[in-house]
N, C-alpha and C. Protein backbone atom coordinates (compact mmCIF):
# COMPACT_ATOMS: atom_id res chain seq x y z
N MET A 1 14.03 49.63 22.43
CA MET A 1 13.13 49.31 21.41
C MET A 1 13.70 48.55 20.25
N GLY A 2 14.98 48.56 20.16
CA GLY A 2 15.62 47.85 19.05
C GLY A 2 15.35 46.38 18.96
N GLU A 3 15.34 45.71 20.18
CA GLU A 3 15.13 44.26 20.19
C GLU A 3 13.64 44.02 19.93
N MET A 4 12.78 44.95 20.29
CA MET A 4 11.32 44.73 19.96
C MET A 4 11.11 44.87 18.40
N LYS A 5 11.80 45.77 17.78
CA LYS A 5 11.67 45.89 16.38
C LYS A 5 12.21 44.61 15.69
N THR A 6 13.26 44.08 16.19
CA THR A 6 13.85 42.84 15.58
C THR A 6 12.80 41.70 15.73
N ALA A 7 12.21 41.58 16.92
CA ALA A 7 11.20 40.56 17.20
C ALA A 7 10.07 40.66 16.15
N VAL A 8 9.64 41.84 15.86
CA VAL A 8 8.61 42.06 14.88
C VAL A 8 8.99 41.58 13.50
N LYS A 9 10.19 42.07 13.08
CA LYS A 9 10.79 41.77 11.80
C LYS A 9 10.90 40.22 11.49
N ASN A 10 11.35 39.60 12.64
CA ASN A 10 11.52 38.07 12.53
C ASN A 10 10.29 37.32 12.35
N ARG A 11 9.17 37.92 12.74
CA ARG A 11 7.86 37.25 12.71
C ARG A 11 6.96 37.70 11.59
N SER A 12 7.48 38.50 10.62
CA SER A 12 6.63 39.05 9.56
C SER A 12 7.49 39.37 8.41
N ASP A 13 6.74 39.83 7.32
CA ASP A 13 7.54 40.29 6.07
C ASP A 13 7.73 41.76 6.07
N ILE A 14 7.39 42.44 7.19
CA ILE A 14 7.57 43.89 7.28
C ILE A 14 9.04 44.24 7.67
N ASP A 15 9.68 45.10 6.82
CA ASP A 15 11.02 45.50 7.17
C ASP A 15 11.24 46.98 7.38
N ASP A 16 10.08 47.68 7.50
CA ASP A 16 10.10 49.15 7.62
C ASP A 16 10.29 49.44 9.12
N ALA A 17 11.43 49.88 9.53
CA ALA A 17 11.67 50.12 10.95
C ALA A 17 10.88 51.14 11.51
N GLU A 18 10.73 52.17 10.77
CA GLU A 18 9.82 53.40 11.26
C GLU A 18 8.45 53.00 11.48
N LEU A 19 7.86 52.20 10.55
CA LEU A 19 6.54 51.76 10.61
C LEU A 19 6.39 50.79 11.90
N ILE A 20 7.30 49.94 11.99
CA ILE A 20 7.29 48.98 13.19
C ILE A 20 7.40 49.77 14.50
N GLY A 21 8.33 50.81 14.52
CA GLY A 21 8.37 51.64 15.69
C GLY A 21 6.97 52.33 16.03
N THR A 22 6.31 52.80 15.01
CA THR A 22 4.96 53.38 15.26
C THR A 22 4.04 52.42 15.84
N TRP A 23 4.00 51.19 15.36
CA TRP A 23 3.16 50.11 15.90
C TRP A 23 3.55 49.83 17.38
N LEU A 24 4.80 49.69 17.61
CA LEU A 24 5.24 49.37 19.00
C LEU A 24 4.82 50.53 19.93
N ASN A 25 5.01 51.74 19.52
CA ASN A 25 4.59 52.79 20.40
C ASN A 25 3.06 52.83 20.68
N SER A 26 2.33 52.41 19.65
CA SER A 26 0.84 52.34 19.81
C SER A 26 0.59 51.34 20.93
N GLY A 27 1.19 50.15 20.81
CA GLY A 27 0.95 49.15 21.90
C GLY A 27 1.44 49.61 23.27
N TYR A 28 2.60 50.30 23.31
CA TYR A 28 3.17 50.81 24.55
C TYR A 28 2.23 51.85 25.11
N LEU A 29 1.67 52.70 24.38
CA LEU A 29 0.77 53.77 24.95
C LEU A 29 -0.64 53.13 25.40
N SER A 30 -0.99 52.09 24.64
CA SER A 30 -2.22 51.40 25.13
C SER A 30 -2.00 50.74 26.50
N LEU A 31 -0.92 50.06 26.60
CA LEU A 31 -0.61 49.49 27.95
C LEU A 31 -0.51 50.63 28.99
N ALA A 32 0.01 51.70 28.72
CA ALA A 32 0.12 52.82 29.61
C ALA A 32 -1.23 53.31 30.21
N GLU A 33 -2.26 53.06 29.31
CA GLU A 33 -3.59 53.51 29.87
C GLU A 33 -4.05 52.75 31.14
N VAL A 34 -3.49 51.62 31.33
CA VAL A 34 -3.91 50.86 32.54
C VAL A 34 -2.73 50.80 33.55
N ALA A 35 -1.56 51.34 33.25
CA ALA A 35 -0.37 51.14 34.06
C ALA A 35 -0.41 52.22 35.24
N ARG A 36 -1.21 53.22 35.20
CA ARG A 36 -1.40 54.16 36.28
C ARG A 36 -0.03 54.87 36.59
N ILE A 37 0.54 55.49 35.59
CA ILE A 37 1.82 56.18 35.70
C ILE A 37 1.52 57.51 36.33
N PRO A 38 1.99 57.71 37.58
CA PRO A 38 1.59 58.98 38.28
C PRO A 38 2.39 60.28 37.87
N ALA A 39 1.69 61.41 38.00
CA ALA A 39 2.32 62.69 37.80
C ALA A 39 1.58 63.68 38.62
N VAL A 40 2.26 64.90 38.84
CA VAL A 40 1.70 65.92 39.69
C VAL A 40 2.05 67.23 39.03
N VAL A 41 1.07 68.16 38.88
CA VAL A 41 1.29 69.42 38.28
C VAL A 41 0.46 70.50 38.95
N ASP A 42 0.92 71.75 39.00
CA ASP A 42 0.09 72.88 39.57
C ASP A 42 -0.53 73.46 38.23
N ILE A 43 -1.84 73.80 38.43
CA ILE A 43 -2.61 74.43 37.37
C ILE A 43 -3.13 75.82 37.84
N SER A 44 -2.88 76.81 37.03
CA SER A 44 -3.45 78.19 37.36
C SER A 44 -4.83 78.23 36.74
N ILE A 45 -5.82 78.67 37.57
CA ILE A 45 -7.17 78.69 37.19
C ILE A 45 -7.56 80.20 36.82
N THR A 46 -8.04 80.45 35.61
CA THR A 46 -8.38 81.79 35.19
C THR A 46 -9.68 82.29 35.83
N ALA A 47 -9.95 83.54 35.59
CA ALA A 47 -11.18 84.16 36.15
C ALA A 47 -12.50 83.42 35.80
N ASP A 48 -12.49 82.72 34.67
CA ASP A 48 -13.71 81.90 34.30
C ASP A 48 -13.82 80.54 34.96
N GLY A 49 -12.82 80.26 35.88
CA GLY A 49 -12.87 79.00 36.57
C GLY A 49 -12.17 77.92 35.91
N LEU A 50 -11.39 78.22 34.82
CA LEU A 50 -10.86 77.11 34.01
C LEU A 50 -9.33 77.11 33.95
N GLY A 51 -8.78 75.94 33.85
CA GLY A 51 -7.33 75.79 33.73
C GLY A 51 -7.07 74.69 32.72
N GLU A 52 -6.02 74.88 31.86
CA GLU A 52 -5.73 73.82 30.84
C GLU A 52 -5.12 72.61 31.50
N LEU A 53 -5.53 71.40 31.13
CA LEU A 53 -5.02 70.13 31.66
C LEU A 53 -3.77 69.75 30.82
N PRO A 54 -2.81 68.96 31.42
CA PRO A 54 -1.69 68.57 30.62
C PRO A 54 -2.07 67.71 29.51
N SER A 55 -1.29 67.76 28.39
CA SER A 55 -1.60 67.03 27.13
C SER A 55 -1.42 65.54 27.41
N ASP A 56 -0.64 65.07 28.39
CA ASP A 56 -0.38 63.66 28.55
C ASP A 56 -1.28 62.99 29.61
N LEU A 57 -2.36 63.69 29.91
CA LEU A 57 -3.28 63.16 30.92
C LEU A 57 -4.06 62.00 30.46
N ILE A 58 -4.15 60.97 31.22
CA ILE A 58 -5.09 59.93 30.95
C ILE A 58 -6.36 59.94 31.86
N ALA A 59 -6.11 60.12 33.13
CA ALA A 59 -7.21 60.19 34.14
C ALA A 59 -6.80 61.00 35.30
N ILE A 60 -7.68 61.69 35.90
CA ILE A 60 -7.45 62.48 37.08
C ILE A 60 -7.54 61.58 38.34
N ASP A 61 -6.57 61.66 39.21
CA ASP A 61 -6.57 60.97 40.48
C ASP A 61 -7.15 61.89 41.56
N ALA A 62 -6.61 63.13 41.67
CA ALA A 62 -7.12 64.02 42.75
C ALA A 62 -6.80 65.46 42.38
N VAL A 63 -7.61 66.36 42.80
CA VAL A 63 -7.45 67.76 42.73
C VAL A 63 -7.53 68.41 44.05
N LYS A 64 -6.48 69.26 44.36
CA LYS A 64 -6.45 69.93 45.61
C LYS A 64 -6.18 71.47 45.39
N LEU A 65 -6.91 72.25 46.22
CA LEU A 65 -6.56 73.73 46.17
C LEU A 65 -5.20 73.89 46.80
N LYS A 66 -4.34 74.65 46.14
CA LYS A 66 -3.05 74.96 46.68
C LYS A 66 -3.00 76.36 47.25
N THR A 67 -3.40 77.37 46.51
CA THR A 67 -3.47 78.71 46.92
C THR A 67 -4.71 79.35 46.38
N ILE A 68 -5.24 80.39 47.19
CA ILE A 68 -6.35 81.26 46.66
C ILE A 68 -5.81 82.67 47.00
N ASN A 69 -5.64 83.49 46.00
CA ASN A 69 -5.24 84.78 46.13
C ASN A 69 -3.82 84.75 46.80
N SER A 70 -2.99 83.80 46.37
CA SER A 70 -1.54 83.59 46.75
C SER A 70 -1.50 83.14 48.26
N VAL A 71 -2.56 82.78 48.91
CA VAL A 71 -2.55 82.37 50.25
C VAL A 71 -2.82 80.84 50.28
N ALA A 72 -1.89 80.14 51.00
CA ALA A 72 -1.94 78.71 51.11
C ALA A 72 -3.28 78.21 51.69
N VAL A 73 -3.88 77.13 51.12
CA VAL A 73 -5.19 76.62 51.63
C VAL A 73 -4.85 75.55 52.68
N ASP A 74 -5.51 75.55 53.75
CA ASP A 74 -5.23 74.50 54.79
C ASP A 74 -5.53 73.10 54.19
N LYS A 75 -4.65 72.09 54.66
CA LYS A 75 -4.73 70.78 54.05
C LYS A 75 -6.10 70.06 54.36
N GLY A 76 -6.71 70.44 55.46
CA GLY A 76 -7.97 69.85 55.77
C GLY A 76 -9.15 70.38 54.95
N GLU A 77 -8.88 71.47 54.17
CA GLU A 77 -9.94 72.06 53.39
C GLU A 77 -9.62 72.17 51.91
N ASN A 78 -8.60 71.45 51.52
CA ASN A 78 -8.20 71.68 50.11
C ASN A 78 -8.54 70.62 49.15
N MET A 79 -9.09 69.48 49.60
CA MET A 79 -9.45 68.41 48.63
C MET A 79 -10.74 68.74 47.89
N LEU A 80 -10.76 68.69 46.61
CA LEU A 80 -12.00 68.92 45.80
C LEU A 80 -12.59 67.62 45.40
N ASP A 81 -13.90 67.59 45.30
CA ASP A 81 -14.64 66.42 44.88
C ASP A 81 -15.10 66.61 43.39
N PRO A 82 -15.14 65.45 42.69
CA PRO A 82 -15.63 65.49 41.25
C PRO A 82 -17.06 65.78 41.22
N ILE A 83 -17.51 66.48 40.10
CA ILE A 83 -18.89 66.85 39.96
C ILE A 83 -19.24 66.69 38.44
N SER A 84 -20.50 66.54 38.12
CA SER A 84 -21.05 66.49 36.81
C SER A 84 -21.16 67.93 36.23
N GLU A 85 -20.98 68.09 34.96
CA GLU A 85 -21.11 69.42 34.34
C GLU A 85 -22.62 69.94 34.52
N TYR A 86 -23.51 68.91 34.58
CA TYR A 86 -24.93 69.28 34.70
C TYR A 86 -25.31 69.86 36.08
N GLU A 87 -24.36 69.71 37.06
CA GLU A 87 -24.57 70.28 38.40
C GLU A 87 -23.96 71.61 38.59
N ILE A 88 -23.33 72.24 37.53
CA ILE A 88 -22.64 73.46 37.64
C ILE A 88 -23.57 74.63 37.27
N ASP A 89 -23.56 75.68 38.00
CA ASP A 89 -24.30 76.92 37.62
C ASP A 89 -23.34 78.10 37.74
N ASP A 90 -23.85 79.24 37.87
CA ASP A 90 -23.01 80.48 37.89
C ASP A 90 -22.59 80.89 39.31
N ALA A 91 -22.80 80.03 40.22
CA ALA A 91 -22.53 80.32 41.63
C ALA A 91 -21.00 80.75 41.85
N GLY A 92 -20.73 81.66 42.72
CA GLY A 92 -19.37 82.03 43.00
C GLY A 92 -19.06 81.69 44.43
N GLY A 93 -17.79 81.58 44.80
CA GLY A 93 -17.35 81.21 46.10
C GLY A 93 -16.05 80.47 46.09
N THR A 94 -15.71 79.84 47.29
CA THR A 94 -14.47 79.00 47.32
C THR A 94 -14.76 77.69 46.65
N PRO A 95 -13.94 77.27 45.71
CA PRO A 95 -14.19 76.04 44.98
C PRO A 95 -14.24 74.80 45.93
N THR A 96 -15.19 73.94 45.67
CA THR A 96 -15.28 72.67 46.44
C THR A 96 -15.30 71.44 45.52
N ASN A 97 -15.43 71.70 44.17
CA ASN A 97 -15.61 70.68 43.23
C ASN A 97 -14.91 70.96 41.97
N TYR A 98 -14.74 69.91 41.15
CA TYR A 98 -14.04 70.05 39.90
C TYR A 98 -14.72 69.12 38.85
N VAL A 99 -14.50 69.46 37.58
CA VAL A 99 -14.95 68.66 36.44
C VAL A 99 -13.96 68.76 35.27
N ARG A 100 -13.79 67.63 34.59
CA ARG A 100 -13.00 67.71 33.40
C ARG A 100 -13.87 68.02 32.26
N THR A 101 -13.55 69.04 31.44
CA THR A 101 -14.39 69.57 30.42
C THR A 101 -13.55 69.87 29.17
N ILE A 102 -14.19 70.45 28.17
CA ILE A 102 -13.52 70.84 26.86
C ILE A 102 -13.61 72.37 26.81
N GLY A 103 -12.50 73.00 26.42
CA GLY A 103 -12.41 74.38 26.26
C GLY A 103 -11.57 74.71 24.97
N LYS A 104 -11.23 76.01 24.87
CA LYS A 104 -10.48 76.42 23.69
C LYS A 104 -9.10 77.00 24.12
N ASP A 105 -8.04 76.68 23.40
CA ASP A 105 -6.78 77.33 23.67
C ASP A 105 -6.73 78.67 22.98
N THR A 106 -5.53 79.34 23.09
CA THR A 106 -5.37 80.66 22.42
C THR A 106 -5.60 80.62 20.88
N ASP A 107 -5.45 79.46 20.29
CA ASP A 107 -5.66 79.35 18.83
C ASP A 107 -7.03 78.76 18.48
N SER A 108 -7.87 78.70 19.48
CA SER A 108 -9.31 78.29 19.30
C SER A 108 -9.38 76.80 18.95
N ASN A 109 -8.35 76.07 19.42
CA ASN A 109 -8.35 74.58 19.28
C ASN A 109 -8.93 73.92 20.56
N ASP A 110 -9.75 72.82 20.42
CA ASP A 110 -10.30 72.20 21.54
C ASP A 110 -9.25 71.59 22.42
N VAL A 111 -9.27 71.83 23.66
CA VAL A 111 -8.29 71.21 24.63
C VAL A 111 -9.16 70.80 25.87
N HIS A 112 -8.57 69.85 26.63
CA HIS A 112 -9.14 69.39 27.86
C HIS A 112 -8.80 70.41 28.95
N MET A 113 -9.85 70.77 29.76
CA MET A 113 -9.75 71.78 30.69
C MET A 113 -10.28 71.27 32.06
N LEU A 114 -9.73 71.89 33.09
CA LEU A 114 -10.15 71.68 34.45
C LEU A 114 -11.09 72.82 34.91
N ARG A 115 -12.31 72.52 35.27
CA ARG A 115 -13.18 73.54 35.75
C ARG A 115 -13.42 73.43 37.25
N LEU A 116 -13.22 74.50 37.95
CA LEU A 116 -13.52 74.50 39.44
C LEU A 116 -14.91 75.08 39.75
N TYR A 117 -15.52 74.54 40.71
CA TYR A 117 -16.90 75.05 41.11
C TYR A 117 -17.02 75.09 42.58
N PRO A 118 -17.63 76.11 43.16
CA PRO A 118 -18.01 77.38 42.50
C PRO A 118 -16.83 78.17 41.97
N LYS A 119 -17.11 79.17 41.16
CA LYS A 119 -16.05 79.88 40.56
C LYS A 119 -15.61 81.03 41.56
N SER A 120 -14.30 81.03 41.69
CA SER A 120 -13.72 82.03 42.76
C SER A 120 -13.44 83.35 41.96
N SER A 121 -13.59 84.42 42.71
CA SER A 121 -13.23 85.73 42.18
C SER A 121 -11.75 86.07 42.37
N HIS A 122 -11.06 85.17 43.00
CA HIS A 122 -9.56 85.38 43.26
C HIS A 122 -8.75 84.37 42.35
N THR A 123 -7.46 84.72 42.24
CA THR A 123 -6.56 83.83 41.53
C THR A 123 -6.46 82.55 42.34
N VAL A 124 -6.58 81.37 41.62
CA VAL A 124 -6.55 80.12 42.23
C VAL A 124 -5.52 79.20 41.52
N VAL A 125 -4.68 78.52 42.41
CA VAL A 125 -3.73 77.51 41.84
C VAL A 125 -4.17 76.17 42.49
N ALA A 126 -4.39 75.19 41.59
CA ALA A 126 -4.79 73.82 42.04
C ALA A 126 -3.67 72.91 41.78
N THR A 127 -3.46 71.89 42.61
CA THR A 127 -2.48 70.89 42.38
C THR A 127 -3.28 69.59 41.88
N LEU A 128 -2.91 69.18 40.73
CA LEU A 128 -3.46 68.05 39.98
C LEU A 128 -2.58 66.83 40.12
N THR A 129 -3.12 65.72 40.66
CA THR A 129 -2.50 64.43 40.70
C THR A 129 -3.24 63.56 39.63
N TYR A 130 -2.42 63.00 38.73
CA TYR A 130 -3.08 62.34 37.64
C TYR A 130 -2.23 61.22 37.09
N PHE A 131 -2.87 60.39 36.19
CA PHE A 131 -2.21 59.30 35.54
C PHE A 131 -1.90 59.74 34.09
N LYS A 132 -0.67 59.47 33.66
CA LYS A 132 -0.26 60.09 32.42
C LYS A 132 0.24 59.00 31.33
N TYR A 133 0.24 59.48 30.08
CA TYR A 133 0.85 58.78 29.04
C TYR A 133 2.39 59.07 29.13
N PRO A 134 3.26 58.03 28.97
CA PRO A 134 4.68 58.33 28.96
C PRO A 134 5.08 58.92 27.65
N ALA A 135 6.31 59.44 27.55
CA ALA A 135 6.77 59.87 26.21
C ALA A 135 7.04 58.58 25.43
N LYS A 136 6.79 58.77 24.11
CA LYS A 136 7.04 57.64 23.18
C LYS A 136 8.54 57.22 23.16
N MET A 137 8.67 55.87 22.84
CA MET A 137 10.04 55.49 22.61
C MET A 137 10.48 55.95 21.32
N THR A 138 11.77 56.49 21.26
CA THR A 138 12.20 57.22 20.05
C THR A 138 13.36 56.56 19.33
N GLY A 139 14.20 55.80 20.03
CA GLY A 139 15.37 55.20 19.38
C GLY A 139 15.50 53.74 19.89
N ASP A 140 16.43 53.09 19.20
CA ASP A 140 16.61 51.64 19.51
C ASP A 140 17.07 51.44 21.00
N THR A 141 17.51 52.40 21.66
CA THR A 141 17.97 52.23 23.06
C THR A 141 16.91 52.64 24.03
N SER A 142 15.81 53.15 23.47
CA SER A 142 14.66 53.50 24.34
C SER A 142 14.01 52.22 24.90
N SER A 143 13.49 52.40 26.08
CA SER A 143 12.76 51.28 26.69
C SER A 143 11.49 51.85 27.41
N PRO A 144 10.52 51.02 27.71
CA PRO A 144 9.28 51.48 28.34
C PRO A 144 9.49 52.04 29.76
N SER A 145 8.56 52.76 30.23
CA SER A 145 8.57 53.32 31.59
C SER A 145 8.74 52.22 32.60
N ALA A 146 9.34 52.55 33.70
CA ALA A 146 9.57 51.56 34.83
C ALA A 146 8.21 51.14 35.38
N TYR A 147 7.14 51.85 35.14
CA TYR A 147 5.82 51.54 35.56
C TYR A 147 5.15 50.38 34.78
N ILE A 148 5.84 50.09 33.70
CA ILE A 148 5.39 48.88 32.88
C ILE A 148 6.47 47.84 33.15
N PRO A 149 6.24 46.91 34.03
CA PRO A 149 7.29 45.91 34.38
C PRO A 149 7.80 45.18 33.13
N GLU A 150 9.04 44.72 33.26
CA GLU A 150 9.75 44.04 32.07
C GLU A 150 8.90 42.90 31.58
N ARG A 151 8.29 42.19 32.47
CA ARG A 151 7.45 41.06 32.10
C ARG A 151 6.34 41.37 31.08
N TYR A 152 5.97 42.67 31.00
CA TYR A 152 4.96 43.01 30.07
C TYR A 152 5.54 43.55 28.76
N HIS A 153 6.80 43.67 28.55
CA HIS A 153 7.39 44.18 27.36
C HIS A 153 7.11 43.32 26.22
N GLU A 154 7.02 41.95 26.40
CA GLU A 154 6.74 41.09 25.38
C GLU A 154 5.35 41.32 24.77
N ALA A 155 4.47 41.84 25.66
CA ALA A 155 3.08 42.28 25.12
C ALA A 155 3.16 43.34 24.04
N ILE A 156 4.10 44.27 24.22
CA ILE A 156 4.27 45.33 23.29
C ILE A 156 4.74 44.73 21.98
N GLU A 157 5.63 43.75 22.00
CA GLU A 157 6.09 43.02 20.77
C GLU A 157 4.87 42.37 20.21
N SER A 158 4.04 41.70 21.00
CA SER A 158 2.88 41.02 20.41
C SER A 158 1.98 41.96 19.67
N TYR A 159 1.79 43.20 20.23
CA TYR A 159 1.01 44.15 19.47
C TYR A 159 1.57 44.49 18.19
N GLY A 160 2.91 44.72 18.19
CA GLY A 160 3.63 45.09 16.94
C GLY A 160 3.52 43.91 15.93
N ILE A 161 3.65 42.69 16.37
CA ILE A 161 3.51 41.55 15.50
C ILE A 161 2.16 41.40 14.89
N ALA A 162 1.08 41.69 15.76
CA ALA A 162 -0.28 41.64 15.23
C ALA A 162 -0.50 42.62 14.23
N ARG A 163 -0.01 43.87 14.40
CA ARG A 163 -0.22 44.87 13.33
C ARG A 163 0.59 44.43 12.06
N ALA A 164 1.71 43.86 12.20
CA ALA A 164 2.48 43.44 11.03
C ALA A 164 1.76 42.31 10.29
N LYS A 165 1.27 41.30 11.04
CA LYS A 165 0.47 40.26 10.42
C LYS A 165 -0.68 40.77 9.73
N GLU A 166 -1.39 41.78 10.36
CA GLU A 166 -2.56 42.30 9.66
C GLU A 166 -2.16 42.96 8.35
N ALA A 167 -1.02 43.67 8.32
CA ALA A 167 -0.50 44.28 7.06
C ALA A 167 -0.14 43.16 6.06
N ASP A 168 0.31 42.04 6.52
CA ASP A 168 0.59 40.91 5.67
C ASP A 168 -0.60 40.13 5.26
N GLU A 169 -1.81 40.50 5.76
CA GLU A 169 -3.12 39.89 5.44
C GLU A 169 -3.12 38.47 6.04
N GLU A 170 -2.39 38.31 7.06
CA GLU A 170 -2.44 37.03 7.82
C GLU A 170 -3.33 37.31 9.08
N TYR A 171 -4.65 37.30 8.78
CA TYR A 171 -5.62 37.81 9.78
C TYR A 171 -5.70 36.95 11.05
N ASN A 172 -5.67 35.62 10.82
CA ASN A 172 -5.81 34.67 11.98
C ASN A 172 -4.60 34.84 12.91
N GLU A 173 -3.38 34.90 12.36
CA GLU A 173 -2.22 35.16 13.11
C GLU A 173 -2.28 36.52 13.80
N SER A 174 -2.74 37.51 13.14
CA SER A 174 -2.90 38.88 13.69
C SER A 174 -3.81 38.82 14.93
N GLN A 175 -4.99 38.16 14.83
CA GLN A 175 -5.81 38.05 15.92
C GLN A 175 -5.24 37.33 17.13
N HIS A 176 -4.37 36.27 16.82
CA HIS A 176 -3.76 35.49 17.84
C HIS A 176 -2.81 36.43 18.73
N PHE A 177 -2.00 37.16 18.01
CA PHE A 177 -1.02 37.97 18.74
C PHE A 177 -1.82 39.23 19.46
N MET A 178 -2.82 39.70 18.76
CA MET A 178 -3.56 40.78 19.44
C MET A 178 -4.25 40.22 20.74
N SER A 179 -4.76 39.03 20.70
CA SER A 179 -5.35 38.41 21.87
C SER A 179 -4.36 38.31 22.99
N GLN A 180 -3.10 37.91 22.66
CA GLN A 180 -1.99 37.86 23.72
C GLN A 180 -1.82 39.27 24.32
N PHE A 181 -1.85 40.31 23.46
CA PHE A 181 -1.60 41.63 23.98
C PHE A 181 -2.79 42.05 24.88
N GLU A 182 -3.99 41.81 24.48
CA GLU A 182 -5.12 42.24 25.31
C GLU A 182 -5.17 41.52 26.56
N TYR A 183 -4.76 40.19 26.63
CA TYR A 183 -4.74 39.41 27.84
C TYR A 183 -3.69 40.08 28.81
N ALA A 184 -2.54 40.41 28.29
CA ALA A 184 -1.45 40.96 29.18
C ALA A 184 -1.94 42.38 29.68
N LYS A 185 -2.63 43.11 28.82
CA LYS A 185 -3.13 44.46 29.29
C LYS A 185 -4.13 44.28 30.41
N GLU A 186 -5.00 43.31 30.31
CA GLU A 186 -5.90 43.07 31.39
C GLU A 186 -5.24 42.64 32.68
N GLN A 187 -4.22 41.83 32.55
CA GLN A 187 -3.43 41.42 33.77
C GLN A 187 -2.78 42.65 34.35
N LEU A 188 -2.21 43.48 33.61
CA LEU A 188 -1.55 44.71 34.18
C LEU A 188 -2.61 45.57 34.78
N ARG A 189 -3.79 45.75 34.19
CA ARG A 189 -4.81 46.52 34.78
C ARG A 189 -5.21 46.01 36.15
N ARG A 190 -5.42 44.69 36.24
CA ARG A 190 -5.82 44.10 37.56
C ARG A 190 -4.73 44.22 38.54
N GLU A 191 -3.44 44.10 38.11
CA GLU A 191 -2.28 44.21 39.06
C GLU A 191 -2.19 45.65 39.63
N ARG A 192 -2.37 46.68 38.78
CA ARG A 192 -2.48 48.02 39.21
C ARG A 192 -3.59 48.39 40.20
N MET A 193 -4.71 47.81 39.82
CA MET A 193 -5.93 48.12 40.63
C MET A 193 -5.70 47.46 42.10
N ARG A 194 -5.14 46.30 42.14
CA ARG A 194 -4.90 45.73 43.48
C ARG A 194 -3.97 46.48 44.22
N ILE A 195 -2.89 47.07 43.61
CA ILE A 195 -1.97 47.94 44.32
C ILE A 195 -2.60 49.16 44.78
N ALA A 196 -3.53 49.78 43.87
CA ALA A 196 -4.16 51.03 44.19
C ALA A 196 -5.12 50.83 45.41
N ALA A 197 -5.70 49.67 45.64
CA ALA A 197 -6.61 49.41 46.63
C ALA A 197 -5.91 49.22 47.97
N ARG A 198 -4.56 49.13 48.09
CA ARG A 198 -3.92 48.97 49.28
C ARG A 198 -3.63 50.39 49.96
N PRO A 199 -3.25 50.39 51.26
CA PRO A 199 -2.95 51.61 51.95
C PRO A 199 -1.90 52.33 51.22
N ARG A 200 -1.90 53.68 51.27
CA ARG A 200 -0.97 54.49 50.47
C ARG A 200 0.51 54.13 50.85
N THR A 201 0.79 53.95 52.22
CA THR A 201 2.14 53.71 52.55
C THR A 201 2.70 52.34 51.95
N VAL A 202 1.85 51.36 51.83
CA VAL A 202 2.22 50.08 51.27
C VAL A 202 2.36 50.29 49.71
N ARG A 203 1.37 51.05 49.18
CA ARG A 203 1.30 51.24 47.73
C ARG A 203 2.64 51.84 47.21
N ALA A 204 3.19 52.76 47.95
CA ALA A 204 4.46 53.43 47.53
C ALA A 204 5.55 52.42 47.35
N ARG A 205 5.62 51.35 48.18
CA ARG A 205 6.67 50.43 48.13
C ARG A 205 6.47 49.38 47.01
N LEU A 206 5.23 49.18 46.67
CA LEU A 206 4.93 48.11 45.69
C LEU A 206 4.64 48.63 44.32
N TYR A 207 4.57 49.88 44.11
CA TYR A 207 4.01 50.40 42.82
C TYR A 207 4.89 50.01 41.64
N ARG A 208 6.17 49.86 41.82
CA ARG A 208 6.97 49.60 40.69
C ARG A 208 7.29 48.07 40.54
């Protein structure tokens, strides 16, 4: 990230390294929203049919039943389908669907939750495959995730420069660099969607 900070400093009157780092991370995480960085986690589902989703989640890719009452679920019967909250009632049984919803943590704060439907009377563990936000870049030696190819790193710099130009009240210049960033983000989104549309075996080789 050190080189990115230098690029922003050289194109603006901003010399606050911490502020520039904040801007660069904002651009980085914005790119990550379309980069489809994969992750997998097991979620324990409580008696009310809810399990807390990971805090770095952007979007759900798939939800599969792993175990019910500590018994493994057959692969042919474990894939769950998405459903609308408006289609959920108090029915009980083996879960066949899921929905992303809002619940409360132990401190009564709003958190994103995974709800399974129908609600099982047994202990359930579900495997969540999802797309995530990466950890923020923290030091000058930090670099973006490998899922954001190096050719898009300049876009992160453009975002930082745009924010710096805005702070300098150079609004036309700010818009120019922000447009460069948005163009690169759209290109990355299209690139990832093309890869996602390919067969899974081919996708694994091309994803990075």
